[in-house]
């Protein structure tokens, strides 16, 4: 059995987040080579040396899984932010040991002589939706994750929007009119402060609901609990407002939404769609479509590899 | 005296708005050839035939001003929206006689055998700021007009963002948290519903101020009138909120702001800048700069001509 990629060279995808770091080889069709996938812990209490050891381990293991005759086209890194794209340094909010840490340089030292590109994880997820997910063929696309936080990325006119600092795509910190929930970013009324899983749960608890997790909220919603119904509706409406603002600003065809909390109930998307339809008379804005992410758990790794395999989309 | 353009060919710039339509020849350095500038009325009560006659008049007059030996590189049209960019049809909100009107086709019939390109006026103004105005050398730029309405356009990564329908740049319909002023678009809490000249005046009047125009509000502000001071502060804060949301989403270097009401008082920009600084802990977002437009009244025409002369920025 050959283990060389069926379609051209491999790229190494690296996904660095607040809980774990993963690496894997992905071929030019967006297929992950399963034996090359490795993960290691990160976390808010890790030291910088521990984080370096985790990254080194998964990158080294994934490279070692490269079949003898297979070329490596490069390394794509998707990471929690903020980042500084020009220098490849990262300051992930939930990983305090790394502030302006040169992650791209670390990876270059581990995998010399190939291109290494680093972007926000939200951008990589959006690239994966465009490549193998819900956004195939859609050249004006916002990818979103609704989970512990709310993040995203943009493809406009068939090209990724990175921004001069690398931080474009922070849909979680677009404001929503009529709300003033305080946000961890320092603002008020940010989408993330309203519609993330934990913030939706917190709002329900303030109304008297006694559960503590998004899963419990989903179960309560399915059982018809009044507070759970109102909590999901409130977060769905906030999603719709923020997506309407984003569409008014950048004129989107599709928003592909993933993340654990996006599955809390179909009522979440229903409320978002209804809000967009009611919110504005602009036909160009109301035509935006919402879709569930079509990515598996491999999405962030495939998206990171897209920084190499789909480099022409990433100026 | 030669009247041939000093720098290459001319482009014809056409600016179609709710009050007037203008045309002029602009050379490849962004200099307007003054003898070629013509204007004619439009307005909400004009018939479609009257609007066609006005466009025909100014285009024909501007073309007739072309020196004998000067080539015409094409026609760029900046127009009030919404538009449908693929077909070149326009439905300007304040010109009800034209709904899905084929303005690009009309112009092609008047000026055959050259490229004709049509975009939103907000995008053209942004191109002009980038070419000859406050945004020179800035490749991540939002141009804004704060006047009767609030509009704008985006240049990201050195390329204009048009959007699939052509309507990207509607910063006036990005929401502002904590406000719920009703908007003409059907939404609530849109920037335009708060911070346009007429909406700022209307808010001041609801507090008991007795003036009726932006000019009177500027004078009252200069005289220290308490309501005028609070009205300008409220609109400036809303500007800051919306710019912060836009920067979180697309990562801007500079926002260049023009339009009559942007000059109501230096306090307007002061409040916007203070709001951005206080609103968020994201360094990438707080570093965005606000600048007054450096365009003269020629800006919209120069920006329309940039659709031809700077075509590589306009995919």
mmCIF file of N, CA and C in Angstrom, chain A residues 8-104:
data_model
loop_
_atom_site.group_PDB
_atom_site.id
_atom_site.type_symbol
_atom_site.label_atom_id
_atom_site.label_comp_id
_atom_site.label_asym_id
_atom_site.label_seq_id
_atom_site.Cartn_x
_atom_site.Cartn_y
_atom_site.Cartn_z
ATOM 1 N N UNK A 8 -0.624 15.143 -5.473
ATOM 2 C CA UNK A 8 0.432 16.112 -5.248
ATOM 3 C C UNK A 8 1.041 15.989 -3.866
ATOM 4 N N UNK A 9 1.605 17.096 -3.404
ATOM 5 C CA UNK A 9 2.380 17.083 -2.169
ATOM 6 C C UNK A 9 1.494 17.249 -0.939
ATOM 7 N N UNK A 10 2.070 16.958 0.213
ATOM 8 C CA UNK A 10 1.416 17.221 1.489
ATOM 9 C C UNK A 10 1.760 18.626 1.991
ATOM 10 N N UNK A 11 0.844 19.213 2.748
ATOM 11 C CA UNK A 11 1.166 20.355 3.599
ATOM 12 C C UNK A 11 0.939 19.929 5.046
ATOM 13 N N UNK A 12 1.741 20.482 5.942
ATOM 14 C CA UNK A 12 1.518 20.231 7.360
ATOM 15 C C UNK A 12 0.599 21.328 7.894
ATOM 16 N N UNK A 13 -0.521 20.917 8.473
ATOM 17 C CA UNK A 13 -1.427 21.855 9.113
ATOM 18 C C UNK A 13 -1.204 21.827 10.619
ATOM 19 N N UNK A 14 -1.113 22.992 11.229
ATOM 20 C CA UNK A 14 -0.927 23.093 12.678
ATOM 21 C C UNK A 14 -2.035 23.978 13.226
ATOM 22 N N UNK A 15 -2.738 23.507 14.249
ATOM 23 C CA UNK A 15 -3.836 24.268 14.847
ATOM 24 C C UNK A 15 -3.518 24.489 16.317
ATOM 25 N N UNK A 16 -3.245 25.747 16.684
ATOM 26 C CA UNK A 16 -2.876 26.067 18.060
ATOM 27 C C UNK A 16 -4.034 26.775 18.754
ATOM 28 N N UNK A 17 -4.522 26.173 19.840
ATOM 29 C CA UNK A 17 -5.639 26.770 20.564
ATOM 30 C C UNK A 17 -5.411 26.799 22.059
ATOM 31 N N UNK A 18 -6.427 27.250 22.776
ATOM 32 C CA UNK A 18 -6.300 27.435 24.205
ATOM 33 C C UNK A 18 -6.341 26.150 25.017
ATOM 34 N N UNK A 19 -6.719 25.039 24.400
ATOM 35 C CA UNK A 19 -6.802 23.764 25.106
ATOM 36 C C UNK A 19 -5.756 22.774 24.612
ATOM 37 N N UNK A 20 -5.550 22.764 23.280
ATOM 38 C CA UNK A 20 -4.638 21.784 22.690
ATOM 39 C C UNK A 20 -4.020 22.345 21.423
ATOM 40 N N UNK A 21 -2.927 21.695 21.001
ATOM 41 C CA UNK A 21 -2.333 21.973 19.699
ATOM 42 C C UNK A 21 -2.350 20.667 18.923
ATOM 43 N N UNK A 22 -2.704 20.750 17.643
ATOM 44 C CA UNK A 22 -2.753 19.566 16.796
ATOM 45 C C UNK A 22 -1.962 19.817 15.527
ATOM 46 N N UNK A 23 -1.419 18.727 14.954
ATOM 47 C CA UNK A 23 -0.743 18.792 13.659
ATOM 48 C C UNK A 23 -1.143 17.580 12.854
ATOM 49 N N UNK A 24 -1.138 17.728 11.530
ATOM 50 C CA UNK A 24 -1.405 16.597 10.632
ATOM 51 C C UNK A 24 -0.957 16.977 9.229
ATOM 52 N N UNK A 25 -0.747 15.965 8.397
ATOM 53 C CA UNK A 25 -0.454 16.156 6.980
ATOM 54 C C UNK A 25 -1.764 16.131 6.198
ATOM 55 N N UNK A 26 -1.893 17.064 5.250
ATOM 56 C CA UNK A 26 -3.107 17.171 4.425
ATOM 57 C C UNK A 26 -2.664 17.224 2.966
ATOM 58 N N UNK A 27 -3.315 16.448 2.108
ATOM 59 C CA UNK A 27 -2.905 16.450 0.696
ATOM 60 C C UNK A 27 -3.605 17.570 -0.070
ATOM 61 N N UNK A 28 -3.301 17.654 -1.356
ATOM 62 C CA UNK A 28 -3.755 18.803 -2.144
ATOM 63 C C UNK A 28 -5.241 18.753 -2.474
ATOM 64 N N UNK A 29 -5.914 17.676 -2.095
ATOM 65 C CA UNK A 29 -7.375 17.646 -2.245
ATOM 66 C C UNK A 29 -8.082 17.997 -0.944
ATOM 67 N N UNK A 30 -7.317 18.311 0.106
ATOM 68 C CA UNK A 30 -7.935 18.616 1.390
ATOM 69 C C UNK A 30 -8.223 17.377 2.221
ATOM 70 N N UNK A 31 -7.579 16.275 1.910
ATOM 71 C CA UNK A 31 -7.774 15.038 2.680
ATOM 72 C C UNK A 31 -6.680 14.895 3.729
ATOM 73 N N UNK A 32 -7.110 14.670 4.962
ATOM 74 C CA UNK A 32 -6.158 14.519 6.067
ATOM 75 C C UNK A 32 -5.626 13.091 6.097
ATOM 76 N N UNK A 33 -4.306 12.965 6.210
ATOM 77 C CA UNK A 33 -3.635 11.663 6.283
ATOM 78 C C UNK A 33 -3.644 11.234 7.755
ATOM 79 N N UNK A 34 -4.593 10.361 8.093
ATOM 80 C CA UNK A 34 -4.923 10.096 9.494
ATOM 81 C C UNK A 34 -3.725 9.665 10.352
ATOM 82 N N UNK A 35 -2.821 8.813 9.831
ATOM 83 C CA UNK A 35 -1.711 8.395 10.699
ATOM 84 C C UNK A 35 -0.759 9.533 11.086
ATOM 85 N N UNK A 36 -0.909 10.689 10.464
ATOM 86 C CA UNK A 36 0.008 11.801 10.751
ATOM 87 C C UNK A 36 -0.574 12.784 11.758
ATOM 88 N N UNK A 37 -1.739 12.481 12.330
ATOM 89 C CA UNK A 37 -2.408 13.453 13.211
ATOM 90 C C UNK A 37 -1.987 13.233 14.661
ATOM 91 N N UNK A 38 -1.489 14.308 15.282
ATOM 92 C CA UNK A 38 -1.025 14.237 16.671
ATOM 93 C C UNK A 38 -1.522 15.465 17.428
ATOM 94 N N UNK A 39 -1.748 15.282 18.725
ATOM 95 C CA UNK A 39 -2.178 16.416 19.543
ATOM 96 C C UNK A 39 -1.439 16.421 20.877
ATOM 97 N N UNK A 40 -1.366 17.608 21.482
ATOM 98 C CA UNK A 40 -0.721 17.770 22.789
ATOM 99 C C UNK A 40 -1.423 18.915 23.504
ATOM 100 N N UNK A 41 -1.349 18.923 24.843
ATOM 101 C CA UNK A 41 -2.091 19.952 25.590
ATOM 102 C C UNK A 41 -1.419 21.329 25.518
ATOM 103 N N UNK A 42 -2.235 22.370 25.678
ATOM 104 C CA UNK A 42 -1.711 23.741 25.849
ATOM 105 C C UNK A 42 -2.279 24.251 27.177
ATOM 106 N N UNK A 43 -3.215 25.153 27.152
ATOM 107 C CA UNK A 43 -3.924 25.532 28.373
ATOM 108 C C UNK A 43 -3.388 26.788 29.028
ATOM 109 N N UNK A 44 -4.245 27.446 29.805
ATOM 110 C CA UNK A 44 -3.903 28.739 30.398
ATOM 111 C C UNK A 44 -2.823 28.675 31.465
ATOM 112 N N UNK A 45 -2.589 27.499 32.050
ATOM 113 C CA UNK A 45 -1.602 27.441 33.130
ATOM 114 C C UNK A 45 -0.256 26.896 32.655
ATOM 115 N N UNK A 46 -0.124 26.604 31.367
ATOM 116 C CA UNK A 46 1.146 26.082 30.860
ATOM 117 C C UNK A 46 2.210 27.175 30.831
ATOM 118 N N UNK A 47 3.450 26.760 31.081
ATOM 119 C CA UNK A 47 4.569 27.687 30.914
ATOM 120 C C UNK A 47 4.922 27.776 29.434
ATOM 121 N N UNK A 48 5.722 28.774 29.107
ATOM 122 C CA UNK A 48 6.146 28.918 27.719
ATOM 123 C C UNK A 48 6.936 27.689 27.270
ATOM 124 N N UNK A 49 7.791 27.151 28.147
ATOM 125 C CA UNK A 49 8.569 25.959 27.781
ATOM 126 C C UNK A 49 7.658 24.764 27.526
ATOM 127 N N UNK A 50 6.607 24.636 28.334
ATOM 128 C CA UNK A 50 5.665 23.530 28.112
ATOM 129 C C UNK A 50 4.924 23.684 26.788
ATOM 130 N N UNK A 51 4.555 24.916 26.481
ATOM 131 C CA UNK A 51 3.872 25.148 25.204
ATOM 132 C C UNK A 51 4.807 24.819 24.036
ATOM 133 N N UNK A 52 6.067 25.260 24.157
ATOM 134 C CA UNK A 52 7.045 24.955 23.098
ATOM 135 C C UNK A 52 7.220 23.452 22.940
ATOM 136 N N UNK A 53 7.233 22.731 24.055
ATOM 137 C CA UNK A 53 7.405 21.272 23.992
ATOM 138 C C UNK A 53 6.215 20.618 23.297
ATOM 139 N N UNK A 54 5.021 21.114 23.566
ATOM 140 C CA UNK A 54 3.827 20.545 22.922
ATOM 141 C C UNK A 54 3.856 20.777 21.413
ATOM 142 N N UNK A 55 4.160 22.019 21.017
ATOM 143 C CA UNK A 55 4.217 22.316 19.581
ATOM 144 C C UNK A 55 5.297 21.475 18.919
ATOM 145 N N UNK A 56 6.476 21.414 19.548
ATOM 146 C CA UNK A 56 7.589 20.648 18.980
ATOM 147 C C UNK A 56 7.206 19.179 18.812
ATOM 148 N N UNK A 57 6.522 18.635 19.807
ATOM 149 C CA UNK A 57 6.144 17.221 19.746
ATOM 150 C C UNK A 57 5.224 16.933 18.567
ATOM 151 N N UNK A 58 4.157 17.700 18.435
ATOM 152 C CA UNK A 58 3.186 17.354 17.385
ATOM 153 C C UNK A 58 3.745 17.626 15.996
ATOM 154 N N UNK A 59 4.534 18.692 15.858
ATOM 155 C CA UNK A 59 5.124 18.984 14.546
ATOM 156 C C UNK A 59 6.128 17.890 14.172
ATOM 157 N N UNK A 60 6.965 17.520 15.105
ATOM 158 C CA UNK A 60 7.980 16.500 14.830
ATOM 159 C C UNK A 60 7.340 15.161 14.486
ATOM 160 N N UNK A 61 6.296 14.812 15.242
ATOM 161 C CA UNK A 61 5.611 13.544 14.975
ATOM 162 C C UNK A 61 4.930 13.547 13.601
ATOM 163 N N UNK A 62 4.303 14.652 13.274
ATOM 164 C CA UNK A 62 3.607 14.715 11.979
ATOM 165 C C UNK A 62 4.610 14.653 10.827
ATOM 166 N N UNK A 63 5.721 15.378 10.965
ATOM 167 C CA UNK A 63 6.742 15.338 9.909
ATOM 168 C C UNK A 63 7.302 13.926 9.771
ATOM 169 N N UNK A 64 7.468 13.240 10.896
ATOM 170 C CA UNK A 64 8.012 11.876 10.859
ATOM 171 C C UNK A 64 7.055 10.913 10.166
ATOM 172 N N UNK A 65 5.777 11.280 10.114
ATOM 173 C CA UNK A 65 4.796 10.423 9.440
ATOM 174 C C UNK A 65 4.790 10.609 7.933
ATOM 175 N N UNK A 66 5.576 11.561 7.449
ATOM 176 C CA UNK A 66 5.636 11.842 6.008
ATOM 177 C C UNK A 66 6.252 10.642 5.294
ATOM 178 N N UNK A 67 5.558 10.066 4.321
ATOM 179 C CA UNK A 67 6.147 8.954 3.579
ATOM 180 C C UNK A 67 7.451 9.384 2.899
ATOM 181 N N UNK A 68 8.343 8.398 2.718
ATOM 182 C CA UNK A 68 9.696 8.718 2.232
ATOM 183 C C UNK A 68 9.701 9.533 0.949
ATOM 184 N N UNK A 69 8.796 9.196 0.040
ATOM 185 C CA UNK A 69 8.859 9.831 -1.272
ATOM 186 C C UNK A 69 7.922 11.025 -1.429
ATOM 187 N N UNK A 70 7.321 11.460 -0.345
ATOM 188 C CA UNK A 70 6.339 12.541 -0.470
ATOM 189 C C UNK A 70 6.982 13.887 -0.170
ATOM 190 N N UNK A 71 6.810 14.842 -1.070
ATOM 191 C CA UNK A 71 7.335 16.178 -0.793
ATOM 192 C C UNK A 71 6.449 16.910 0.232
ATOM 193 N N UNK A 72 7.052 17.818 1.008
ATOM 194 C CA UNK A 72 6.301 18.673 1.936
ATOM 195 C C UNK A 72 6.266 20.086 1.349
ATOM 196 N N UNK A 73 5.068 20.556 1.027
ATOM 197 C CA UNK A 73 4.937 21.848 0.334
ATOM 198 C C UNK A 73 5.091 23.030 1.275
ATOM 199 N N UNK A 74 4.877 22.817 2.576
ATOM 200 C CA UNK A 74 4.984 23.924 3.516
ATOM 201 C C UNK A 74 4.180 23.635 4.771
ATOM 202 N N UNK A 75 4.208 24.589 5.692
ATOM 203 C CA UNK A 75 3.462 24.473 6.943
ATOM 204 C C UNK A 75 2.498 25.650 7.051
ATOM 205 N N UNK A 76 1.237 25.346 7.281
ATOM 206 C CA UNK A 76 0.242 26.367 7.557
ATOM 207 C C UNK A 76 -0.152 26.305 9.022
ATOM 208 N N UNK A 77 -0.176 27.466 9.688
ATOM 209 C CA UNK A 77 -0.500 27.533 11.109
ATOM 210 C C UNK A 77 -1.764 28.347 11.295
ATOM 211 N N UNK A 78 -2.760 27.738 11.916
ATOM 212 C CA UNK A 78 -3.931 28.472 12.367
ATOM 213 C C UNK A 78 -3.838 28.616 13.874
ATOM 214 N N UNK A 79 -4.080 29.804 14.391
ATOM 215 C CA UNK A 79 -3.872 30.010 15.822
ATOM 216 C C UNK A 79 -4.920 30.943 16.409
ATOM 217 N N UNK A 80 -5.167 30.748 17.699
ATOM 218 C CA UNK A 80 -5.943 31.721 18.457
ATOM 219 C C UNK A 80 -5.191 33.042 18.467
ATOM 220 N N UNK A 81 -5.935 34.144 18.580
ATOM 221 C CA UNK A 81 -5.328 35.469 18.485
ATOM 222 C C UNK A 81 -5.506 36.271 19.747
ATOM 223 N N UNK A 82 -5.110 37.528 19.697
ATOM 224 C CA UNK A 82 -4.588 38.257 18.539
ATOM 225 C C UNK A 82 -3.211 37.772 18.082
ATOM 226 N N UNK A 83 -2.879 38.157 16.846
ATOM 227 C CA UNK A 83 -1.585 37.832 16.250
ATOM 228 C C UNK A 83 -0.994 39.096 15.627
ATOM 229 N N UNK A 84 0.283 39.011 15.271
ATOM 230 C CA UNK A 84 0.881 40.007 14.384
ATOM 231 C C UNK A 84 1.386 39.241 13.181
ATOM 232 N N UNK A 85 0.673 39.388 12.078
ATOM 233 C CA UNK A 85 0.895 38.486 10.958
ATOM 234 C C UNK A 85 2.262 38.711 10.315
ATOM 235 N N UNK A 86 2.725 39.954 10.277
ATOM 236 C CA UNK A 86 3.968 40.240 9.563
ATOM 237 C C UNK A 86 5.153 39.521 10.204
ATOM 238 N N UNK A 87 5.143 39.433 11.517
ATOM 239 C CA UNK A 87 6.263 38.806 12.216
ATOM 240 C C UNK A 87 5.940 37.390 12.683
ATOM 241 N N UNK A 88 4.703 36.946 12.542
ATOM 242 C CA UNK A 88 4.335 35.591 12.957
ATOM 243 C C UNK A 88 4.359 35.388 14.460
ATOM 244 N N UNK A 89 4.107 36.454 15.222
ATOM 245 C CA UNK A 89 4.052 36.322 16.680
ATOM 246 C C UNK A 89 2.591 36.289 17.131
ATOM 247 N N UNK A 90 2.353 35.595 18.247
ATOM 248 C CA UNK A 90 0.984 35.407 18.715
ATOM 249 C C UNK A 90 0.867 35.766 20.193
ATOM 250 N N UNK A 91 -0.333 36.215 20.577
ATOM 251 C CA UNK A 91 -0.634 36.590 21.968
ATOM 252 C C UNK A 91 -2.017 36.057 22.321
ATOM 253 N N UNK A 92 -2.198 34.730 22.289
ATOM 254 C CA UNK A 92 -3.556 34.195 22.458
ATOM 255 C C UNK A 92 -4.152 34.568 23.808
ATOM 256 N N UNK A 93 -5.350 35.173 23.769
ATOM 257 C CA UNK A 93 -6.004 35.683 24.981
ATOM 258 C C UNK A 93 -5.999 34.668 26.116
ATOM 259 N N UNK A 94 -6.267 33.385 25.782
ATOM 260 C CA UNK A 94 -6.431 32.378 26.833
ATOM 261 C C UNK A 94 -5.165 31.592 27.134
ATOM 262 N N UNK A 95 -4.033 32.038 26.602
ATOM 263 C CA UNK A 95 -2.742 31.378 26.848
ATOM 264 C C UNK A 95 -1.760 32.459 27.299
ATOM 265 N N UNK A 96 -1.862 32.880 28.553
ATOM 266 C CA UNK A 96 -1.123 34.073 28.995
ATOM 267 C C UNK A 96 0.394 33.921 28.965
ATOM 268 N N UNK A 97 0.905 32.692 28.940
ATOM 269 C CA UNK A 97 2.367 32.532 28.918
ATOM 270 C C UNK A 97 2.963 33.028 27.604
ATOM 271 N N UNK A 98 2.163 33.125 26.594
ATOM 272 C CA UNK A 98 2.668 33.583 25.289
ATOM 273 C C UNK A 98 2.109 34.959 24.956
ATOM 274 N N UNK A 99 2.962 35.944 25.035
ATOM 275 C CA UNK A 99 2.632 37.290 24.580
ATOM 276 C C UNK A 99 3.712 37.699 23.589
ATOM 277 N N UNK A 100 3.265 38.020 22.355
ATOM 278 C CA UNK A 100 4.212 38.291 21.263
ATOM 279 C C UNK A 100 5.210 37.141 21.129
ATOM 280 N N UNK A 101 4.687 35.916 21.207
ATOM 281 C CA UNK A 101 5.559 34.752 21.092
ATOM 282 C C UNK A 101 5.782 34.402 19.611
ATOM 283 N N UNK A 102 7.025 34.164 19.202
ATOM 284 C CA UNK A 102 7.333 33.936 17.771
ATOM 285 C C UNK A 102 7.043 32.497 17.338
ATOM 286 N N UNK A 103 5.767 32.156 17.222
ATOM 287 C CA UNK A 103 5.394 30.783 16.889
ATOM 288 C C UNK A 103 5.863 30.392 15.482
ATOM 289 N N UNK A 104 5.760 31.322 14.519
ATOM 290 C CA UNK A 104 6.207 30.977 13.161
ATOM 291 C C UNK A 104 7.704 30.665 13.159
#
